[in-house]
């Protein structure tokens, strides 16, 4: 194995783990039955705070997804034509 393959493998592992962690940190968008029964504490500030955090996590998820896709294309090109 060449050094390029090792570096690309390590980058893929790190990026994959980060992508999984960020996706798991996001709140689900489905309404639970317990929230309907309890009434839920939906204040205006609570909604905006949660929406801000969720929006930031969604944006970060998009960036990591794009980075994963670009790294995949670059790895395929480099390993097919350079090595």
Short mmCIF file of C-alpha atoms in Angstrom, two decimals:
data_model
loop_
_atom_site.label_atom_id
_atom_site.label_comp_id
_atom_site.label_asym_id
_atom_site.label_seq_id
_atom_site.Cartn_x
_atom_site.Cartn_y
_atom_site.Cartn_z
CA UNK A 1 0.00 0.00 0.00
CA UNK A 2 1.25 3.41 -0.87
CA UNK A 3 1.28 6.40 1.44
CA UNK A 4 -1.48 8.02 -0.65
CA UNK A 5 -3.80 5.07 -0.06
CA UNK A 6 -3.15 5.16 3.68
CA UNK A 7 -3.79 8.92 3.89
CA UNK A 8 -7.00 8.65 1.85
CA UNK A 9 -8.18 5.74 3.99
CA UNK A 10 -7.58 7.68 7.19
CA UNK A 11 -9.39 10.72 5.77
CA UNK A 12 -12.36 8.57 4.79
CA UNK A 13 -12.56 7.03 8.26
CA UNK A 14 -12.38 10.40 10.03
CA UNK A 15 -14.91 12.02 7.68
CA UNK A 16 -17.28 9.06 7.97
CA UNK A 17 -17.22 9.09 11.77
CA UNK A 18 -17.76 12.86 11.87
CA UNK A 19 -20.66 12.59 9.42
CA UNK A 20 -22.30 9.83 11.48
CA UNK A 21 -21.90 11.76 14.74
CA UNK A 22 -23.34 14.96 13.27
CA UNK A 23 -26.33 13.16 11.78
CA UNK A 24 -27.03 11.45 15.11
CA UNK A 25 -26.84 14.79 16.95
CA UNK A 26 -29.77 16.17 14.95
CA UNK A 27 -33.22 15.96 16.47
CA UNK A 28 -35.81 13.91 14.68
CA UNK A 29 -38.51 15.85 12.90
CA UNK A 30 -41.38 13.53 13.78
CA UNK A 31 -43.78 14.46 16.54
CA UNK A 32 -43.87 11.90 19.31
CA UNK A 33 -47.10 10.78 20.93
CA UNK A 34 -45.75 11.77 24.33
CA UNK A 35 -45.38 15.37 23.17
CA UNK A 36 -49.00 15.43 22.06
CA UNK A 37 -50.22 14.06 25.38
CA UNK A 38 -48.03 16.25 27.57
CA UNK A 39 -48.61 19.36 25.53
CA UNK A 40 -44.92 20.08 25.13
CA UNK A 41 -43.21 23.28 26.19
CA UNK A 42 -43.24 25.15 22.91
CA UNK A 43 -42.24 28.68 23.69
CA UNK A 44 -41.16 31.08 20.99
CA UNK A 45 -37.58 31.26 22.22
CA UNK A 46 -37.34 27.49 22.62
CA UNK A 47 -38.45 26.94 19.04
CA UNK A 48 -35.99 29.45 17.63
CA UNK A 49 -33.10 28.09 19.67
CA UNK A 50 -33.81 24.53 18.57
CA UNK A 51 -34.31 25.65 15.00
CA UNK A 52 -31.00 27.53 15.07
CA UNK A 53 -29.09 24.52 16.38
CA UNK A 54 -30.84 22.18 13.96
CA UNK A 55 -30.20 24.55 11.06
CA UNK A 56 -26.52 24.77 11.96
CA UNK A 57 -26.23 20.98 12.24
CA UNK A 58 -28.04 20.55 8.91
CA UNK A 59 -25.64 23.01 7.26
CA UNK A 60 -22.61 21.23 8.73
CA UNK A 61 -24.04 17.89 7.56
CA UNK A 62 -24.32 19.25 4.01
CA UNK A 63 -20.72 20.44 4.07
CA UNK A 64 -19.41 17.12 5.36
CA UNK A 65 -21.52 15.25 2.79
CA UNK A 66 -20.13 17.37 -0.02
CA UNK A 67 -16.59 16.89 1.33
CA UNK A 68 -17.15 13.12 1.45
CA UNK A 69 -18.37 13.10 -2.15
CA UNK A 70 -15.48 15.25 -3.39
CA UNK A 71 -12.96 13.12 -1.49
CA UNK A 72 -14.49 10.00 -3.08
CA UNK A 73 -14.13 11.43 -6.57
CA UNK A 74 -10.59 12.65 -5.89
CA UNK A 75 -9.60 9.26 -4.46
CA UNK A 76 -10.99 7.41 -7.47
CA UNK A 77 -9.16 9.74 -9.85
CA UNK A 78 -5.87 9.62 -7.94
CA UNK A 79 -5.88 5.88 -7.44
CA UNK A 80 -6.90 5.16 -11.04
CA UNK A 81 -4.52 7.50 -12.85
CA UNK A 82 -1.71 8.44 -10.47
CA UNK A 83 -0.85 5.27 -8.57
#
